[in-house]
Structure formats: C-alpha cells, structure tokens
Amino acid sequence: MALNNTYDARLVQQETAVGAGVQVLLLALLGTAIGMGPAGWLTGLAFAIATWAVLSKALHRTRTRSFGPANRVTLGRAILVGGVTALVADSFESSPPVTLLVGLTAVALILDGVDGKVARRTNTSTALGARFDMEVDAFLILVLSVYVSTQMGLWVLLIGGMRYAFVAAARVWLWLNAPLPPSTARKTVAATQGILLLLAGANLLPEAANIGVVALALGTLVWSFGRDILWLWRTSRTSLVEEVAAEKVLELVSQ
C-alpha cells in the first residue's frame, strides 16, 4: 500500500512538472513571435516556478492521489495566465501585442467556466481544486488590473489588490476567515471582473466608456466585498453573544 501511495504521488507531481514545461514552451513561442524582452521572460519564468512549487507543496500536503481532469483544465488556464503575465510585464518595455494578449486572456476566461463543470460531472470536486481555481482567477484579475492601470491610473489596481488585501486582513481579524454562504451575486461579480478589465484593456471603446467599464467593475467589487465583510462581522458578533450567554448559563448551573 505504501508503494502505491508513493507511486500515485509521483504521478501527480509529474503532471505539475509537465505543466511547468508547457509554460516554458508557451513563453518560448511568445518570445519568438513578438521578440519578448528580459522583463517578460523573467516574469513568465518566475510565474512558472512559483506555480509549480506552490501547487506541488499543496498536492503533497493534501496527499492527493490523482490530479484529476478538472485540475488539468485549471492548470491549462494557469499556463495561459502565465503567458498573459509575461506579456503584461513585457509591455513596460515595448508596445504590447494587444491582439495576442486579448486572445490568451479570452481563452483563460472561457475556460474558467469549464473546470467547475468538469469537476461536477466527473465527481472530482475537491477543496484543493476550488482553491487552485480561485487563485488562478485572482491572479489573472491582478495582472489585468496592472495592465489597465498603465492606461487609466493606479486606482485600477484596487480591483486586483482587493482580494489580497482581504486575505491579509484576515490574518489580523480572524473572524474574516469564517466560511461564507453560497452567493450567486458574489460569483457573478467575480466572473465579470476579468471580462470588464479585458474589454477596457482591448481599447475597443472610447476612453470615457472604458473608464466607465472599469469603474463599474470596481464598484461592484467593493459592493460584493463590503456585503460579505458586513455579514461576517454580524455573524461573529452573534457568535460572541451566544458564547457569552452559554458561559453565563454554565456559571449559573455550576453554582
């Protein structure tokens, strides 16, 4: 049994290594196509190494025996996001290939609706897979906000940084770590962030319209986070009151 566990673990780790290799291949293709500079190469390689290291550690910690079809789709999305990241980094040195950047991002966004369906249909939904999917989404939004901010200003970075600010705050205020109830509105807002940022980044609309699109993305995101934080705060206060009441009851009974 121990040999089987080791063998399965190696197979899973091999899939993450293949993903890193495909990421490097994509970077080579992009480099050949557009003559990508050092910033794009270094950023893309750093993304590939970080993704491989973090994912491998998570798989080892959870002792996952099979990577699963849904995670393969998410890994493919991560590879595309790595390409987008490299292109955005390269855009600080030279004019970005907007068509290529939009194409990679569009495919990554389309596949965002695929991995969840695959997980449900194959009955392979896991907490690791959900977290992997969420982190890929969050990083793509961060990268897109960086790209759009070069055109509209630093305020756009609030979109990409909000989720990471929430995670950092949760380390200080532990009540933010409580599980949230399912919400269609939350999922809708999260799904539209990438679409709205991509639309603005593609420069298909007049400047005023692009600003309006990004402002809409930021406004809905602030509303979504604000609603969730308020719910978590109220829940934590209710739990605290219940704990205090329970302690008082125990004190009265013990007397």
PDB file of C-alpha atoms in Angstrom:
ATOM      1  CA  MET A   1       0.000   0.000   0.000  1.00  0.00           C
ATOM      2  CA  ALA A   2       2.820   2.395   0.825  1.00  0.00           C
ATOM      3  CA  LEU A   3       4.397   1.735  -2.581  1.00  0.00           C
ATOM      4  CA  ASN A   4       1.114   2.553  -4.310  1.00  0.00           C
ATOM      5  CA  ASN A   5       0.797   5.825  -2.397  1.00  0.00           C
ATOM      6  CA  THR A   6       4.345   6.814  -3.372  1.00  0.00           C
ATOM      7  CA  TYR A   7       3.710   5.889  -6.992  1.00  0.00           C
ATOM      8  CA  ASP A   8       0.492   7.889  -7.148  1.00  0.00           C
ATOM      9  CA  ALA A   9       2.175  10.878  -5.547  1.00  0.00           C
ATOM     10  CA  ARG A  10       4.926  10.764  -8.147  1.00  0.00           C
ATOM     11  CA  LEU A  11       2.406  10.663 -10.949  1.00  0.00           C
ATOM     12  CA  VAL A  12       0.654  13.730  -9.566  1.00  0.00           C
ATOM     13  CA  GLN A  13       3.939  15.607  -9.213  1.00  0.00           C
ATOM     14  CA  GLN A  14       4.842  14.679 -12.787  1.00  0.00           C
ATOM     15  CA  GLU A  15       1.707  16.424 -14.021  1.00  0.00           C
ATOM     16  CA  THR A  16       2.706  19.668 -12.322  1.00  0.00           C
ATOM     17  CA  ALA A  17       6.202  19.336 -13.821  1.00  0.00           C
ATOM     18  CA  VAL A  18       4.664  18.849 -17.285  1.00  0.00           C
ATOM     19  CA  GLY A  19       2.599  21.972 -16.675  1.00  0.00           C
ATOM     20  CA  ALA A  20       5.749  23.944 -15.889  1.00  0.00           C
ATOM     21  CA  GLY A  21       7.352  22.591 -19.051  1.00  0.00           C
ATOM     22  CA  VAL A  22       4.369  23.622 -21.184  1.00  0.00           C
ATOM     23  CA  GLN A  23       4.549  27.064 -19.568  1.00  0.00           C
ATOM     24  CA  VAL A  24       8.176  27.424 -20.661  1.00  0.00           C
ATOM     25  CA  LEU A  25       7.213  26.246 -24.160  1.00  0.00           C
ATOM     26  CA  LEU A  26       4.473  28.896 -24.332  1.00  0.00           C
ATOM     27  CA  LEU A  27       6.963  31.551 -23.252  1.00  0.00           C
ATOM     28  CA  ALA A  28       9.353  30.393 -25.982  1.00  0.00           C
ATOM     29  CA  LEU A  29       6.582  30.660 -28.579  1.00  0.00           C
ATOM     30  CA  LEU A  30       5.644  34.132 -27.372  1.00  0.00           C
ATOM     31  CA  GLY A  31       9.277  35.171 -27.322  1.00  0.00           C
ATOM     32  CA  THR A  32       9.726  34.015 -30.896  1.00  0.00           C
ATOM     33  CA  ALA A  33       6.511  35.650 -32.065  1.00  0.00           C
ATOM     34  CA  ILE A  34       6.987  39.110 -30.544  1.00  0.00           C
ATOM     35  CA  GLY A  35      10.656  39.235 -29.557  1.00  0.00           C
ATOM     36  CA  MET A  36       9.849  39.320 -25.851  1.00  0.00           C
ATOM     37  CA  GLY A  37      12.366  41.165 -23.708  1.00  0.00           C
ATOM     38  CA  PRO A  38      14.046  40.237 -20.401  1.00  0.00           C
ATOM     39  CA  ALA A  39      11.182  41.552 -18.240  1.00  0.00           C
ATOM     40  CA  GLY A  40       8.664  39.308 -19.949  1.00  0.00           C
ATOM     41  CA  TRP A  41      10.921  36.261 -19.832  1.00  0.00           C
ATOM     42  CA  LEU A  42      11.913  36.667 -16.191  1.00  0.00           C
ATOM     43  CA  THR A  43       8.353  37.361 -15.054  1.00  0.00           C
ATOM     44  CA  GLY A  44       6.977  34.423 -17.026  1.00  0.00           C
ATOM     45  CA  LEU A  45       9.626  32.043 -15.691  1.00  0.00           C
ATOM     46  CA  ALA A  46       9.082  33.285 -12.142  1.00  0.00           C
ATOM     47  CA  PHE A  47       5.356  32.612 -12.540  1.00  0.00           C
ATOM     48  CA  ALA A  48       6.018  29.089 -13.845  1.00  0.00           C
ATOM     49  CA  ILE A  49       8.397  28.230 -10.998  1.00  0.00           C
ATOM     50  CA  ALA A  50       6.136  29.724  -8.320  1.00  0.00           C
ATOM     51  CA  THR A  51       3.060  27.923  -9.671  1.00  0.00           C
ATOM     52  CA  TRP A  52       4.885  24.594  -9.819  1.00  0.00           C
ATOM     53  CA  ALA A  53       6.333  24.997  -6.302  1.00  0.00           C
ATOM     54  CA  VAL A  54       3.088  26.108  -4.618  1.00  0.00           C
ATOM     55  CA  LEU A  55       0.942  23.526  -6.390  1.00  0.00           C
ATOM     56  CA  SER A  56       3.400  20.702  -5.676  1.00  0.00           C
ATOM     57  CA  LYS A  57       3.501  21.624  -1.999  1.00  0.00           C
ATOM     58  CA  ALA A  58      -0.308  21.742  -1.814  1.00  0.00           C
ATOM     59  CA  LEU A  59      -0.626  18.351  -3.507  1.00  0.00           C
ATOM     60  CA  HIS A  60       1.919  16.844  -1.136  1.00  0.00           C
ATOM     61  CA  ARG A  61       0.194  18.324   1.905  1.00  0.00           C
ATOM     62  CA  THR A  62      -3.248  17.067   0.891  1.00  0.00           C
ATOM     63  CA  ARG A  63      -1.821  13.685  -0.273  1.00  0.00           C
ATOM     64  CA  THR A  64      -3.842  13.850  -3.472  1.00  0.00           C
ATOM     65  CA  ARG A  65      -3.547  10.590  -5.412  1.00  0.00           C
ATOM     66  CA  SER A  66      -4.944  11.819  -8.731  1.00  0.00           C
ATOM     67  CA  PHE A  67      -4.588  15.258 -10.264  1.00  0.00           C
ATOM     68  CA  GLY A  68      -7.981  14.925 -11.925  1.00  0.00           C
ATOM     69  CA  PRO A  69      -9.458  16.275 -15.175  1.00  0.00           C
ATOM     70  CA  ALA A  70     -10.797  19.490 -13.631  1.00  0.00           C
ATOM     71  CA  ASN A  71      -7.399  20.395 -12.196  1.00  0.00           C
ATOM     72  CA  ARG A  72      -5.866  19.750 -15.607  1.00  0.00           C
ATOM     73  CA  VAL A  73      -8.213  22.354 -17.084  1.00  0.00           C
ATOM     74  CA  THR A  74      -7.278  24.786 -14.312  1.00  0.00           C
ATOM     75  CA  LEU A  75      -3.587  24.067 -14.894  1.00  0.00           C
ATOM     76  CA  GLY A  76      -4.119  24.885 -18.566  1.00  0.00           C
ATOM     77  CA  ARG A  77      -5.710  28.167 -17.513  1.00  0.00           C
ATOM     78  CA  ALA A  78      -2.749  28.862 -15.238  1.00  0.00           C
ATOM     79  CA  ILE A  79      -0.393  28.348 -18.174  1.00  0.00           C
ATOM     80  CA  LEU A  80      -2.361  30.872 -20.221  1.00  0.00           C
ATOM     81  CA  VAL A  81      -2.311  33.309 -17.286  1.00  0.00           C
ATOM     82  CA  GLY A  82       1.455  32.875 -17.161  1.00  0.00           C
ATOM     83  CA  GLY A  83       1.613  33.920 -20.796  1.00  0.00           C
ATOM     84  CA  VAL A  84      -0.588  36.947 -20.099  1.00  0.00           C
ATOM     85  CA  THR A  85       1.628  37.852 -17.145  1.00  0.00           C
ATOM     86  CA  ALA A  86       4.727  37.729 -19.339  1.00  0.00           C
ATOM     87  CA  LEU A  87       3.093  39.915 -21.994  1.00  0.00           C
ATOM     88  CA  VAL A  88       1.988  42.493 -19.426  1.00  0.00           C
ATOM     89  CA  ALA A  89       5.479  42.623 -17.928  1.00  0.00           C
ATOM     90  CA  ASP A  90       6.954  42.992 -21.412  1.00  0.00           C
ATOM     91  CA  SER A  91       4.534  45.854 -22.147  1.00  0.00           C
ATOM     92  CA  PHE A  92       6.549  48.050 -19.772  1.00  0.00           C
ATOM     93  CA  GLU A  93       9.487  47.785 -22.194  1.00  0.00           C
ATOM     94  CA  SER A  94       7.751  47.791 -25.571  1.00  0.00           C
ATOM     95  CA  SER A  95       4.333  48.185 -27.154  1.00  0.00           C
ATOM     96  CA  PRO A  96       2.171  45.241 -26.112  1.00  0.00           C
ATOM     97  CA  PRO A  97       0.698  42.879 -28.731  1.00  0.00           C
ATOM     98  CA  VAL A  98      -2.887  43.690 -27.750  1.00  0.00           C
ATOM     99  CA  THR A  99      -4.475  41.075 -30.024  1.00  0.00           C
ATOM    100  CA  LEU A 100      -2.331  38.281 -28.607  1.00  0.00           C
ATOM    101  CA  LEU A 101      -2.866  39.435 -25.029  1.00  0.00           C
ATOM    102  CA  VAL A 102      -6.636  39.658 -25.540  1.00  0.00           C
ATOM    103  CA  GLY A 103      -6.701  36.232 -27.199  1.00  0.00           C
ATOM    104  CA  LEU A 104      -4.867  34.452 -24.370  1.00  0.00           C
ATOM    105  CA  THR A 105      -6.949  36.216 -21.737  1.00  0.00           C
ATOM    106  CA  ALA A 106     -10.219  35.438 -23.514  1.00  0.00           C
ATOM    107  CA  VAL A 107      -9.423  31.719 -23.663  1.00  0.00           C
ATOM    108  CA  ALA A 108      -8.442  31.714 -19.983  1.00  0.00           C
ATOM    109  CA  LEU A 109     -11.731  33.417 -19.070  1.00  0.00           C
ATOM    110  CA  ILE A 110     -13.773  30.999 -21.191  1.00  0.00           C
ATOM    111  CA  LEU A 111     -12.096  28.003 -19.556  1.00  0.00           C
ATOM    112  CA  ASP A 112     -12.993  29.470 -16.159  1.00  0.00           C
ATOM    113  CA  GLY A 113     -16.482  28.111 -16.664  1.00  0.00           C
ATOM    114  CA  VAL A 114     -15.236  24.703 -17.774  1.00  0.00           C
ATOM    115  CA  ASP A 115     -13.176  23.337 -14.878  1.00  0.00           C
ATOM    116  CA  GLY A 116     -16.045  23.582 -12.392  1.00  0.00           C
ATOM    117  CA  LYS A 117     -18.416  21.748 -14.744  1.00  0.00           C
ATOM    118  CA  VAL A 118     -15.814  19.055 -15.374  1.00  0.00           C
ATOM    119  CA  ALA A 119     -15.301  18.601 -11.625  1.00  0.00           C
ATOM    120  CA  ARG A 120     -19.026  18.178 -11.026  1.00  0.00           C
ATOM    121  CA  ARG A 121     -19.626  15.829 -13.966  1.00  0.00           C
ATOM    122  CA  THR A 122     -16.658  13.603 -13.069  1.00  0.00           C
ATOM    123  CA  ASN A 123     -17.392  13.814  -9.333  1.00  0.00           C
ATOM    124  CA  THR A 124     -13.852  15.042  -8.678  1.00  0.00           C
ATOM    125  CA  SER A 125     -14.599  18.279  -6.815  1.00  0.00           C
ATOM    126  CA  THR A 126     -12.057  18.932  -4.059  1.00  0.00           C
ATOM    127  CA  ALA A 127     -11.157  21.800  -1.739  1.00  0.00           C
ATOM    128  CA  LEU A 128      -7.726  21.946  -3.368  1.00  0.00           C
ATOM    129  CA  GLY A 129      -9.255  22.207  -6.834  1.00  0.00           C
ATOM    130  CA  ALA A 130     -11.578  25.010  -5.744  1.00  0.00           C
ATOM    131  CA  ARG A 131      -8.686  26.898  -4.143  1.00  0.00           C
ATOM    132  CA  PHE A 132      -6.483  26.374  -7.209  1.00  0.00           C
ATOM    133  CA  ASP A 133      -9.244  27.739  -9.445  1.00  0.00           C
ATOM    134  CA  MET A 134      -9.789  30.748  -7.176  1.00  0.00           C
ATOM    135  CA  GLU A 135      -6.085  31.621  -7.015  1.00  0.00           C
ATOM    136  CA  VAL A 136      -5.714  31.466 -10.800  1.00  0.00           C
ATOM    137  CA  ASP A 137      -8.757  33.750 -11.164  1.00  0.00           C
ATOM    138  CA  ALA A 138      -7.446  36.203  -8.587  1.00  0.00           C
ATOM    139  CA  PHE A 139      -4.004  36.422 -10.164  1.00  0.00           C
ATOM    140  CA  LEU A 140      -5.418  36.969 -13.641  1.00  0.00           C
ATOM    141  CA  ILE A 141      -7.521  39.848 -12.299  1.00  0.00           C
ATOM    142  CA  LEU A 142      -4.414  41.300 -10.620  1.00  0.00           C
ATOM    143  CA  VAL A 143      -2.391  41.106 -13.850  1.00  0.00           C
ATOM    144  CA  LEU A 144      -5.176  42.635 -15.915  1.00  0.00           C
ATOM    145  CA  SER A 145      -5.596  45.459 -13.406  1.00  0.00           C
ATOM    146  CA  VAL A 146      -1.855  46.176 -13.658  1.00  0.00           C
ATOM    147  CA  TYR A 147      -2.134  46.345 -17.449  1.00  0.00           C
ATOM    148  CA  VAL A 148      -5.205  48.598 -17.457  1.00  0.00           C
ATOM    149  CA  SER A 149      -3.681  50.816 -14.746  1.00  0.00           C
ATOM    150  CA  THR A 150      -0.922  51.831 -17.177  1.00  0.00           C
ATOM    151  CA  GLN A 151      -3.654  53.393 -19.308  1.00  0.00           C
ATOM    152  CA  MET A 152      -6.035  54.763 -16.675  1.00  0.00           C
ATOM    153  CA  GLY A 153      -4.092  55.269 -13.481  1.00  0.00           C
ATOM    154  CA  LEU A 154      -3.154  53.482 -10.286  1.00  0.00           C
ATOM    155  CA  TRP A 155      -6.727  53.464  -8.955  1.00  0.00           C
ATOM    156  CA  VAL A 156      -7.408  50.432 -11.173  1.00  0.00           C
ATOM    157  CA  LEU A 157      -5.017  48.400  -9.008  1.00  0.00           C
ATOM    158  CA  LEU A 158      -7.694  48.449  -6.310  1.00  0.00           C
ATOM    159  CA  ILE A 159      -9.545  45.817  -8.345  1.00  0.00           C
ATOM    160  CA  GLY A 160      -6.673  43.371  -8.484  1.00  0.00           C
ATOM    161  CA  GLY A 161      -5.453  44.058  -4.975  1.00  0.00           C
ATOM    162  CA  MET A 162      -8.764  43.861  -3.117  1.00  0.00           C
ATOM    163  CA  ARG A 163      -8.819  40.103  -2.704  1.00  0.00           C
ATOM    164  CA  TYR A 164      -5.199  40.042  -1.483  1.00  0.00           C
ATOM    165  CA  ALA A 165      -5.941  42.882   0.933  1.00  0.00           C
ATOM    166  CA  PHE A 166      -8.847  40.827   2.283  1.00  0.00           C
ATOM    167  CA  VAL A 167      -6.578  37.788   2.795  1.00  0.00           C
ATOM    168  CA  ALA A 168      -4.021  39.963   4.602  1.00  0.00           C
ATOM    169  CA  ALA A 169      -6.732  41.491   6.812  1.00  0.00           C
ATOM    170  CA  ALA A 170      -7.994  38.014   7.694  1.00  0.00           C
ATOM    171  CA  ARG A 171      -4.634  37.276   9.320  1.00  0.00           C
ATOM    172  CA  VAL A 172      -5.277  40.131  11.739  1.00  0.00           C
ATOM    173  CA  TRP A 173      -9.055  39.881  12.185  1.00  0.00           C
ATOM    174  CA  LEU A 174      -9.655  36.148  12.386  1.00  0.00           C
ATOM    175  CA  TRP A 175     -13.432  36.485  12.083  1.00  0.00           C
ATOM    176  CA  LEU A 176     -12.890  37.218   8.393  1.00  0.00           C
ATOM    177  CA  ASN A 177     -11.828  33.576   7.940  1.00  0.00           C
ATOM    178  CA  ALA A 178     -15.315  32.229   8.682  1.00  0.00           C
ATOM    179  CA  PRO A 179     -16.972  30.439   5.735  1.00  0.00           C
ATOM    180  CA  LEU A 180     -19.376  32.493   3.663  1.00  0.00           C
ATOM    181  CA  PRO A 181     -22.752  31.198   2.465  1.00  0.00           C
ATOM    182  CA  PRO A 182     -23.066  30.433  -1.264  1.00  0.00           C
ATOM    183  CA  SER A 183     -23.955  33.520  -3.294  1.00  0.00           C
ATOM    184  CA  THR A 184     -24.857  33.820  -6.963  1.00  0.00           C
ATOM    185  CA  ALA A 185     -24.239  37.573  -6.782  1.00  0.00           C
ATOM    186  CA  ARG A 186     -20.699  37.025  -5.471  1.00  0.00           C
ATOM    187  CA  LYS A 187     -19.928  34.551  -8.246  1.00  0.00           C
ATOM    188  CA  THR A 188     -21.369  36.867 -10.878  1.00  0.00           C
ATOM    189  CA  VAL A 189     -19.329  39.842  -9.702  1.00  0.00           C
ATOM    190  CA  ALA A 190     -16.151  37.747  -9.604  1.00  0.00           C
ATOM    191  CA  ALA A 191     -16.779  36.353 -13.074  1.00  0.00           C
ATOM    192  CA  THR A 192     -17.396  39.762 -14.650  1.00  0.00           C
ATOM    193  CA  GLN A 193     -14.214  41.402 -13.322  1.00  0.00           C
ATOM    194  CA  GLY A 194     -11.974  39.752 -15.898  1.00  0.00           C
ATOM    195  CA  ILE A 195     -14.432  40.417 -18.728  1.00  0.00           C
ATOM    196  CA  LEU A 196     -14.748  44.117 -17.889  1.00  0.00           C
ATOM    197  CA  LEU A 197     -10.986  44.574 -17.456  1.00  0.00           C
ATOM    198  CA  LEU A 198     -10.329  42.755 -20.725  1.00  0.00           C
ATOM    199  CA  LEU A 199     -12.859  44.956 -22.508  1.00  0.00           C
ATOM    200  CA  ALA A 200     -11.170  48.084 -21.185  1.00  0.00           C
ATOM    201  CA  GLY A 201      -7.685  46.769 -21.951  1.00  0.00           C
ATOM    202  CA  ALA A 202      -8.623  45.945 -25.541  1.00  0.00           C
ATOM    203  CA  ASN A 203      -9.360  49.656 -26.200  1.00  0.00           C
ATOM    204  CA  LEU A 204     -12.388  48.853 -28.329  1.00  0.00           C
ATOM    205  CA  LEU A 205     -14.459  51.612 -26.728  1.00  0.00           C
ATOM    206  CA  PRO A 206     -13.955  55.375 -26.353  1.00  0.00           C
ATOM    207  CA  GLU A 207     -11.845  56.450 -23.391  1.00  0.00           C
ATOM    208  CA  ALA A 208     -14.837  57.652 -21.358  1.00  0.00           C
ATOM    209  CA  ALA A 209     -16.602  54.337 -21.909  1.00  0.00           C
ATOM    210  CA  ASN A 210     -13.506  52.406 -20.857  1.00  0.00           C
ATOM    211  CA  ILE A 211     -13.316  54.422 -17.649  1.00  0.00           C
ATOM    212  CA  GLY A 212     -16.986  53.693 -17.032  1.00  0.00           C
ATOM    213  CA  VAL A 213     -16.428  49.958 -17.572  1.00  0.00           C
ATOM    214  CA  VAL A 214     -13.564  49.832 -15.096  1.00  0.00           C
ATOM    215  CA  ALA A 215     -15.467  51.991 -12.603  1.00  0.00           C
ATOM    216  CA  LEU A 216     -18.358  49.531 -12.860  1.00  0.00           C
ATOM    217  CA  ALA A 217     -16.001  46.647 -12.153  1.00  0.00           C
ATOM    218  CA  LEU A 218     -14.565  48.413  -9.109  1.00  0.00           C
ATOM    219  CA  GLY A 219     -17.966  49.491  -7.817  1.00  0.00           C
ATOM    220  CA  THR A 220     -19.499  46.024  -7.997  1.00  0.00           C
ATOM    221  CA  LEU A 221     -16.406  44.502  -6.392  1.00  0.00           C
ATOM    222  CA  VAL A 222     -16.494  46.970  -3.494  1.00  0.00           C
ATOM    223  CA  TRP A 223     -20.192  46.196  -3.021  1.00  0.00           C
ATOM    224  CA  SER A 224     -19.564  42.432  -3.045  1.00  0.00           C
ATOM    225  CA  PHE A 225     -16.670  42.560  -0.578  1.00  0.00           C
ATOM    226  CA  GLY A 226     -18.491  45.064   1.612  1.00  0.00           C
ATOM    227  CA  ARG A 227     -21.577  42.872   1.800  1.00  0.00           C
ATOM    228  CA  ASP A 228     -19.533  39.795   2.693  1.00  0.00           C
ATOM    229  CA  ILE A 229     -17.474  41.617   5.324  1.00  0.00           C
ATOM    230  CA  LEU A 230     -20.635  43.001   6.912  1.00  0.00           C
ATOM    231  CA  TRP A 231     -22.158  39.503   7.001  1.00  0.00           C
ATOM    232  CA  LEU A 232     -19.003  38.064   8.579  1.00  0.00           C
ATOM    233  CA  TRP A 233     -18.885  40.839  11.174  1.00  0.00           C
ATOM    234  CA  ARG A 234     -22.525  40.381  12.151  1.00  0.00           C
ATOM    235  CA  THR A 235     -22.069  36.622  12.335  1.00  0.00           C
ATOM    236  CA  SER A 236     -19.001  36.977  14.521  1.00  0.00           C
ATOM    237  CA  ARG A 237     -20.858  39.341  16.877  1.00  0.00           C
ATOM    238  CA  THR A 238     -23.784  36.921  17.102  1.00  0.00           C
ATOM    239  CA  SER A 239     -21.434  34.033  17.861  1.00  0.00           C
ATOM    240  CA  LEU A 240     -19.710  36.085  20.542  1.00  0.00           C
ATOM    241  CA  VAL A 241     -23.017  36.908  22.218  1.00  0.00           C
ATOM    242  CA  GLU A 242     -24.020  33.241  22.119  1.00  0.00           C
ATOM    243  CA  GLU A 243     -20.695  32.192  23.651  1.00  0.00           C
ATOM    244  CA  VAL A 244     -21.027  34.721  26.468  1.00  0.00           C
ATOM    245  CA  ALA A 245     -24.607  33.589  27.134  1.00  0.00           C
ATOM    246  CA  ALA A 246     -23.514  29.944  27.197  1.00  0.00           C
ATOM    247  CA  GLU A 247     -20.733  30.736  29.675  1.00  0.00           C
ATOM    248  CA  LYS A 248     -23.191  32.532  31.960  1.00  0.00           C
ATOM    249  CA  VAL A 249     -25.570  29.566  31.849  1.00  0.00           C
ATOM    250  CA  LEU A 250     -22.725  27.224  32.794  1.00  0.00           C
ATOM    251  CA  GLU A 251     -21.772  29.516  35.678  1.00  0.00           C
ATOM    252  CA  LEU A 252     -25.358  29.510  36.991  1.00  0.00           C
ATOM    253  CA  VAL A 253     -25.615  25.722  36.691  1.00  0.00           C
ATOM    254  CA  SER A 254     -22.324  25.194  38.479  1.00  0.00           C
ATOM    255  CA  GLN A 255     -23.492  27.387  41.336  1.00  0.00           C
TER     256      GLN A 255
END
